[in-house]
mmCIF file with all atom_site columns, C-alpha atoms in Angstrom:
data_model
loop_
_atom_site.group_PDB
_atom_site.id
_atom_site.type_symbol
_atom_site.label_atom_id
_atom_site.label_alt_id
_atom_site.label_comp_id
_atom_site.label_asym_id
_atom_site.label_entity_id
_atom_site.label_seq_id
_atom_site.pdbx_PDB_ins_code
_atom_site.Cartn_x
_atom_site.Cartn_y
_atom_site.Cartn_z
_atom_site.occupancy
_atom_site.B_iso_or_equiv
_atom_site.pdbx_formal_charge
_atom_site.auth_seq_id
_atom_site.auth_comp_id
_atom_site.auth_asym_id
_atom_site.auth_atom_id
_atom_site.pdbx_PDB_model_num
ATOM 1   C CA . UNK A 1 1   ? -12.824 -12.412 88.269  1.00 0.00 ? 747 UNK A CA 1
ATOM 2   C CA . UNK A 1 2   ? -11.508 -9.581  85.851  1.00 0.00 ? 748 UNK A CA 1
ATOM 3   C CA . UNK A 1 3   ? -14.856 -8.474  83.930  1.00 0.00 ? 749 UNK A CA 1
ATOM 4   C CA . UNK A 1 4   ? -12.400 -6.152  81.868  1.00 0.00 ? 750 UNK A CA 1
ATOM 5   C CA . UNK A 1 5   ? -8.768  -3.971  81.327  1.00 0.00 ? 751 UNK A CA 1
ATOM 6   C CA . UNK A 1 6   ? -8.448  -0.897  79.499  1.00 0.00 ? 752 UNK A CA 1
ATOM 7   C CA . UNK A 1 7   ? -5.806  1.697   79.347  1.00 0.00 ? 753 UNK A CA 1
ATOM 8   C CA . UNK A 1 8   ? -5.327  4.534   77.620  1.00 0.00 ? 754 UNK A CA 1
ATOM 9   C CA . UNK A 1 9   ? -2.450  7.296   76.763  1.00 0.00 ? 755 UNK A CA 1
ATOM 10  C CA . UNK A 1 10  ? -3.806  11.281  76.240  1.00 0.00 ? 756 UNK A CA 1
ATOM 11  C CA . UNK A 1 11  ? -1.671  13.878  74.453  1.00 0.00 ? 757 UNK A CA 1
ATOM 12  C CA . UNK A 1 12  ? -1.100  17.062  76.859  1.00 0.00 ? 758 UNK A CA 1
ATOM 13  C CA . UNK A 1 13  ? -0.760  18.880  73.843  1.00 0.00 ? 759 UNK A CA 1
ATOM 14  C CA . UNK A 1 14  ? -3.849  17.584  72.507  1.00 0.00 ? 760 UNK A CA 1
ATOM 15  C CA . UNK A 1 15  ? -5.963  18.698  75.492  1.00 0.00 ? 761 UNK A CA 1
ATOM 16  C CA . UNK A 1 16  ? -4.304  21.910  75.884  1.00 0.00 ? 762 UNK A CA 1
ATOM 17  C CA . UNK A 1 17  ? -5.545  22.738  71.923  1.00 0.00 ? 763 UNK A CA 1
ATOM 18  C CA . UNK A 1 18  ? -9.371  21.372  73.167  1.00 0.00 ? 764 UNK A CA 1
ATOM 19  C CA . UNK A 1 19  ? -9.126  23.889  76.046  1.00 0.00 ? 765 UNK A CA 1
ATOM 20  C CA . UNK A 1 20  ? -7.878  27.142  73.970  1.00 0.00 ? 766 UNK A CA 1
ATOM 21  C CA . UNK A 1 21  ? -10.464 26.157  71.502  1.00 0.00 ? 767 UNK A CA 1
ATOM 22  C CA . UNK A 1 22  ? -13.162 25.757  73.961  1.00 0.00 ? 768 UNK A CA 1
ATOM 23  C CA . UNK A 1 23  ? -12.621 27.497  77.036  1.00 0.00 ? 769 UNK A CA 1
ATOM 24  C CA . UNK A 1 24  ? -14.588 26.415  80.687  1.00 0.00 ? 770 UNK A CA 1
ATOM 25  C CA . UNK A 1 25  ? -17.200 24.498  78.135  1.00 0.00 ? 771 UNK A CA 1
ATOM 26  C CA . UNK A 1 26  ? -14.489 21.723  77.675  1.00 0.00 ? 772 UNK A CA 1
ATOM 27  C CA . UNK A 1 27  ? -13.825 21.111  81.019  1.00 0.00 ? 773 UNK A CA 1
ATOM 28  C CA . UNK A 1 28  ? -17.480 21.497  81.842  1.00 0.00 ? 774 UNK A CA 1
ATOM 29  C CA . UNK A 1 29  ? -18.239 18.432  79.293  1.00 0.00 ? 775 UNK A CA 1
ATOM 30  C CA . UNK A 1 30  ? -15.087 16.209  80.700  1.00 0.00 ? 776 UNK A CA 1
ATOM 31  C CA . UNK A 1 31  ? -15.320 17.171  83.962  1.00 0.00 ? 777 UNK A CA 1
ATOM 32  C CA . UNK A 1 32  ? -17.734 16.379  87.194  1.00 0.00 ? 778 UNK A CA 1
ATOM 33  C CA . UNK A 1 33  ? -19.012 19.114  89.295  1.00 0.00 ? 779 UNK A CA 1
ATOM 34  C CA . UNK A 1 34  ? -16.585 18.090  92.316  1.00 0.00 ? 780 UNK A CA 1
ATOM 35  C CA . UNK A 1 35  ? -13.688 17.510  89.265  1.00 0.00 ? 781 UNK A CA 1
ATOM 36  C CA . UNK A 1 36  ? -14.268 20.965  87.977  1.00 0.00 ? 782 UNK A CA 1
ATOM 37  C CA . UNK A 1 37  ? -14.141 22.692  91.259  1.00 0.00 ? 783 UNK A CA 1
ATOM 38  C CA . UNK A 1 38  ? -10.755 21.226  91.725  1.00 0.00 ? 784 UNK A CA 1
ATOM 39  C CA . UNK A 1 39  ? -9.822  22.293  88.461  1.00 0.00 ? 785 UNK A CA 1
ATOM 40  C CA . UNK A 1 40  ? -10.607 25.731  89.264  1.00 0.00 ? 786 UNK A CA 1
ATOM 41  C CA . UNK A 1 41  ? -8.706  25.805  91.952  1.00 0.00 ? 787 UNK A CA 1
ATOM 42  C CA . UNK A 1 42  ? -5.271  23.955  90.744  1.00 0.00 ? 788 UNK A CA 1
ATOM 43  C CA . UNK A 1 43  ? -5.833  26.233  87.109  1.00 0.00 ? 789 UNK A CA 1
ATOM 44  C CA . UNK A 1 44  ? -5.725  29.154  89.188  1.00 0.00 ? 790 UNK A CA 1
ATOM 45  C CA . UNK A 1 45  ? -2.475  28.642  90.786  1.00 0.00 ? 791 UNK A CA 1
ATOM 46  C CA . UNK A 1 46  ? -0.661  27.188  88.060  1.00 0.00 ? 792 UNK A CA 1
ATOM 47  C CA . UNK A 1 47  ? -2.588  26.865  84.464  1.00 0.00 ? 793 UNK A CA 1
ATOM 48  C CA . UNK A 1 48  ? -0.106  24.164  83.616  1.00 0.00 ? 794 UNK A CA 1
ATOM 49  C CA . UNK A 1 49  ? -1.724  21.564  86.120  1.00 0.00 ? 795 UNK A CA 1
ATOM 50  C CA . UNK A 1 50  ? -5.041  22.531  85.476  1.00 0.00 ? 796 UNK A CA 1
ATOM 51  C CA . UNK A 1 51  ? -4.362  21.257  81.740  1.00 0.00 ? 797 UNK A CA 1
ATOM 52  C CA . UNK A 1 52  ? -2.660  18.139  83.162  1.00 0.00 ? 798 UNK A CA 1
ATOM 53  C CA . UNK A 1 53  ? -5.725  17.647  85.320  1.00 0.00 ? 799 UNK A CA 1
ATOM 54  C CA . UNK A 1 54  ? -7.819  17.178  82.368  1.00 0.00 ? 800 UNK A CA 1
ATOM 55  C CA . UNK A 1 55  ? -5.786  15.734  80.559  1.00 0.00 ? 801 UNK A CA 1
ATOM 56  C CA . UNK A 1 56  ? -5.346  12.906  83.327  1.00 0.00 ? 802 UNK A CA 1
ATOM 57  C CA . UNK A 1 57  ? -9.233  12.786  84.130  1.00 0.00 ? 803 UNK A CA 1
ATOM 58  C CA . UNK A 1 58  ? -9.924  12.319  80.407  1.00 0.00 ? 804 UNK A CA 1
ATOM 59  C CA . UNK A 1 59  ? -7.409  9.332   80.174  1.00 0.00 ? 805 UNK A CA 1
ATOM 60  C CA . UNK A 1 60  ? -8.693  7.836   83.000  1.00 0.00 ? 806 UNK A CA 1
ATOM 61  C CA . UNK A 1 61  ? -12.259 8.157   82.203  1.00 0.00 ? 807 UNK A CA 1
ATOM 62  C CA . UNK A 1 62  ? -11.494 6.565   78.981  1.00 0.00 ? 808 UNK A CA 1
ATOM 63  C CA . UNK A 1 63  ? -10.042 3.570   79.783  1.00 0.00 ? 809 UNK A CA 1
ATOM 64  C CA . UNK A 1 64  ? -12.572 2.950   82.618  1.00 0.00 ? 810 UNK A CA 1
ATOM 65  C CA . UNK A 1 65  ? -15.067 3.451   79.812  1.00 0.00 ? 811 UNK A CA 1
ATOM 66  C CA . UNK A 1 66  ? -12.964 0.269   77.507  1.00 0.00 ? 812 UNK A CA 1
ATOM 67  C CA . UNK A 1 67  ? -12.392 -1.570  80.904  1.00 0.00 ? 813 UNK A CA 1
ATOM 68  C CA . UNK A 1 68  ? -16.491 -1.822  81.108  1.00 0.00 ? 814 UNK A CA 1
ATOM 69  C CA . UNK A 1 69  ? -16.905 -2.369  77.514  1.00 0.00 ? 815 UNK A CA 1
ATOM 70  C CA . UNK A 1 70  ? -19.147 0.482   76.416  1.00 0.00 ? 816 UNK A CA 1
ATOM 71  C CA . UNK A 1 71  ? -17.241 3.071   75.450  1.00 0.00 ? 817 UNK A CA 1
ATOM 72  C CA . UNK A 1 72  ? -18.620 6.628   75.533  1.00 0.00 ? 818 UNK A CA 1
ATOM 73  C CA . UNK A 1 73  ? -22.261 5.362   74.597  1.00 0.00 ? 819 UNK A CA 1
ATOM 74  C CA . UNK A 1 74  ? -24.941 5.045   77.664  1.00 0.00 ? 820 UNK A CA 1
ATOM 75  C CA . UNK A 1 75  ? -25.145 4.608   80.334  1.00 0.00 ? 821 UNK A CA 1
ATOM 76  C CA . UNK A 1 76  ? -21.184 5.770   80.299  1.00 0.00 ? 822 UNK A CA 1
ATOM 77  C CA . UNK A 1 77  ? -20.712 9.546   80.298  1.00 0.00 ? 823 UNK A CA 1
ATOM 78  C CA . UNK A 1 78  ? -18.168 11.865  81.099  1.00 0.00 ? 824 UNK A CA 1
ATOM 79  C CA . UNK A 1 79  ? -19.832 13.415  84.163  1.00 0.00 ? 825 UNK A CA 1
ATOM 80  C CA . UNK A 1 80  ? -21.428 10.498  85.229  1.00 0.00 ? 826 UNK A CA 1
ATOM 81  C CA . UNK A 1 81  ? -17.938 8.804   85.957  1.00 0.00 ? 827 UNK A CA 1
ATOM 82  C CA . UNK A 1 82  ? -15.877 10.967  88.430  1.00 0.00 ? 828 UNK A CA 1
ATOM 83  C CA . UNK A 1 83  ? -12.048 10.094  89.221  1.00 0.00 ? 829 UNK A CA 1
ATOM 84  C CA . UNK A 1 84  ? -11.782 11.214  92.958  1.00 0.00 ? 830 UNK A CA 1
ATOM 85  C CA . UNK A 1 85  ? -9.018  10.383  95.157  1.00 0.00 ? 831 UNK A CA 1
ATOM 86  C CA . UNK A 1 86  ? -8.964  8.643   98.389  1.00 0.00 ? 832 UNK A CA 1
ATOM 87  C CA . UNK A 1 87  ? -7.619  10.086  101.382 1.00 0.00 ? 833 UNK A CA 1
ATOM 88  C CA . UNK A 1 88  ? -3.986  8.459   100.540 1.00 0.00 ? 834 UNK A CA 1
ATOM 89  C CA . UNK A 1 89  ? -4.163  10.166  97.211  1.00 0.00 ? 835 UNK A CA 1
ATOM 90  C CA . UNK A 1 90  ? -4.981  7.059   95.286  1.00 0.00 ? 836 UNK A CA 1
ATOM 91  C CA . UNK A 1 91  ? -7.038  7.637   92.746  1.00 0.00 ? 837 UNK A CA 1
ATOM 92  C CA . UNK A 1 92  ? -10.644 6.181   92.683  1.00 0.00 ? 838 UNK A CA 1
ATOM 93  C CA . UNK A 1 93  ? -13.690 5.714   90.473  1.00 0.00 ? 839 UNK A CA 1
ATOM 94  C CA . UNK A 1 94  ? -16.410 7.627   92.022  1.00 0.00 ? 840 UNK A CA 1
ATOM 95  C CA . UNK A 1 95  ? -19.764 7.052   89.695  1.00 0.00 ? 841 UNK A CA 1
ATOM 96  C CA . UNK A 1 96  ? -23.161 8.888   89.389  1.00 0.00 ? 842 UNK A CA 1
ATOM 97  C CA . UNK A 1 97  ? -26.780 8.390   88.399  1.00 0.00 ? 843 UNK A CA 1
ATOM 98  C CA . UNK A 1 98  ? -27.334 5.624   85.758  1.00 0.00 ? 844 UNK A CA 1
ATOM 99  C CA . UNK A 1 99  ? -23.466 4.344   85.097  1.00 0.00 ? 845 UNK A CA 1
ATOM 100 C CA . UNK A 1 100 ? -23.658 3.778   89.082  1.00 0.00 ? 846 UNK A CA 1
ATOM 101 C CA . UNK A 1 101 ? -26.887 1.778   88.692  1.00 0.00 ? 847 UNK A CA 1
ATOM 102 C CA . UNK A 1 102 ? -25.561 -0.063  85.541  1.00 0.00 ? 848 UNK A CA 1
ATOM 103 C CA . UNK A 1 103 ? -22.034 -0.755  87.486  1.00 0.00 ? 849 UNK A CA 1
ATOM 104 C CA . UNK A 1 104 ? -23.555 -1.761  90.581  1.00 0.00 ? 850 UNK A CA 1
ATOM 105 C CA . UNK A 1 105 ? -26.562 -4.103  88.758  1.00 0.00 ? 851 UNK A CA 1
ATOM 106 C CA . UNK A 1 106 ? -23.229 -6.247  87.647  1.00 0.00 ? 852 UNK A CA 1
ATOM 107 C CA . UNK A 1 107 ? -21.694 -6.520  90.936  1.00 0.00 ? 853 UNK A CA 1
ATOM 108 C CA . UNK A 1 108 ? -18.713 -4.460  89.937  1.00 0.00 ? 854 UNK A CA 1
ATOM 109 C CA . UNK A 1 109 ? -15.486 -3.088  90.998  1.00 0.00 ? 855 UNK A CA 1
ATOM 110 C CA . UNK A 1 110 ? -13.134 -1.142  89.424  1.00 0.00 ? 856 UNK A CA 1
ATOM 111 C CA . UNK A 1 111 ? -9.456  0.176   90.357  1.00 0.00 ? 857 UNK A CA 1
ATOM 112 C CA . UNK A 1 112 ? -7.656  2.857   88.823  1.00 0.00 ? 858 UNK A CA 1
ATOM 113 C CA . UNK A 1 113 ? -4.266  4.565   88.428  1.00 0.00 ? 859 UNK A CA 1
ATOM 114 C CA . UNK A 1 114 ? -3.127  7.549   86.748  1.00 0.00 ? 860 UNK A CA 1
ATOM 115 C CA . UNK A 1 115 ? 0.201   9.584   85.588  1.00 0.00 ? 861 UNK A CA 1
ATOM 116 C CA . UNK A 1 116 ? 1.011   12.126  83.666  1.00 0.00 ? 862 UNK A CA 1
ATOM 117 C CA . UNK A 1 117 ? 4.516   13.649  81.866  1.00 0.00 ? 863 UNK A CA 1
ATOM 118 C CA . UNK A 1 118 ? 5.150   16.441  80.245  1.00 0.00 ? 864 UNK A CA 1
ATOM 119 C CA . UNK A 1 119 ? 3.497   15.774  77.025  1.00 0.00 ? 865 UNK A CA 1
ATOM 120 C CA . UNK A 1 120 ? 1.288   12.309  78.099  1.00 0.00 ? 866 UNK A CA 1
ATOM 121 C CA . UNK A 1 121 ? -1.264  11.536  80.468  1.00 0.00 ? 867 UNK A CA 1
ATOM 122 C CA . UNK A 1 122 ? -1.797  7.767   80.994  1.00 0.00 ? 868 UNK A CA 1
ATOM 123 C CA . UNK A 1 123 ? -4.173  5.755   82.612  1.00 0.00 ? 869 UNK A CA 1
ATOM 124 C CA . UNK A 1 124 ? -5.486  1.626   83.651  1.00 0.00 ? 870 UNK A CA 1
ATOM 125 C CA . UNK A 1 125 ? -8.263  0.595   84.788  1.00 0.00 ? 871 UNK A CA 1
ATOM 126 C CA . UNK A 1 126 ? -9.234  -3.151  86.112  1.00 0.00 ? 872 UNK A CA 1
ATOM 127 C CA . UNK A 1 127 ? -12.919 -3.642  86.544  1.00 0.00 ? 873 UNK A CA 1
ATOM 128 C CA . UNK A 1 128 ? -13.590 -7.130  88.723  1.00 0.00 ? 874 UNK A CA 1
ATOM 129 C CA . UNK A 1 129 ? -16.815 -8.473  89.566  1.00 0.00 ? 875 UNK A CA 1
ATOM 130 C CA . UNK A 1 130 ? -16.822 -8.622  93.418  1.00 0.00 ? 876 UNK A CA 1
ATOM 131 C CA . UNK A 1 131 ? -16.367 -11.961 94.616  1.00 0.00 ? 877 UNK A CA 1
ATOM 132 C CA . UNK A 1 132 ? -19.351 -13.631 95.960  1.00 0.00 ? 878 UNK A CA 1
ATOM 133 C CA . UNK A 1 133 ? -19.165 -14.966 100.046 1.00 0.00 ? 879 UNK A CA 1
ATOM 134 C CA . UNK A 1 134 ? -20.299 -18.091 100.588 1.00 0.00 ? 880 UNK A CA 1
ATOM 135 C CA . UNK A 1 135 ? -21.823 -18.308 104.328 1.00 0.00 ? 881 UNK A CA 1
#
């Protein structure tokens, strides 16, 4: 049973302005530790798809945060919900500390995809609650 859908669509250009602004302190508040060491790494060969990195992690994380129905207030924060990637490359909702508790306490699952263009980052999210076996 779907327990909720969100999506959301990021401006590049948007993000890119955050991160001149800001700096590392950006991605440090968007980003998970394990996120931010991969950010590192891809801004370092080619700034470009660093920026589309975060850009594509913040989408995501926000419409995992409307797909649960809280929004960025607690237990949902932006390091405590990680977008990792399976060993295909399809992208997965890895969470920490009390959103894992709070999403696991409901019996939840969620899927997630992401893209990203030039200028827009987009992202859905389907949260189900796990079916229950009978025996």
């Amino acid at each position: 049973m779907i327990y909720g859908i969100g999506t959301d669509i990021c401006d590049v250009r948007r993000i890119r302005a955050s991160f001149e602004r800001h700096g590392d302190r950006f991605a440090h508040k968007i980003l998970s530790e394990a996120e931010f060491t991969t950010w590192k790494e891809r801004s370092a060969r080619w700034p470009e798809r660093g920026i589309r990195y975060l850009a594509t992690r913040f989408s995501a994380k926000e419409a995992f945060s409307k797909a649960i129905g809280l929004g960025m207030t607690m237990p949902m924060t932006w390091r405590l919900c990680e977008i990792g990637k399976l060993p295909s490359g399809k992208p997965t909702i890895v969470l920490h500390g009390g959103l894992k508790d709070w999403f696991e306490s409901r019996n939840l699952t969620a899927l997630v995809t992401v893209t990203d263009e030039t200028d827009y980052a987009a992202s859905f999210c389907v949260v189900e609650v796990k079916s229950q076996k009978t025996p």
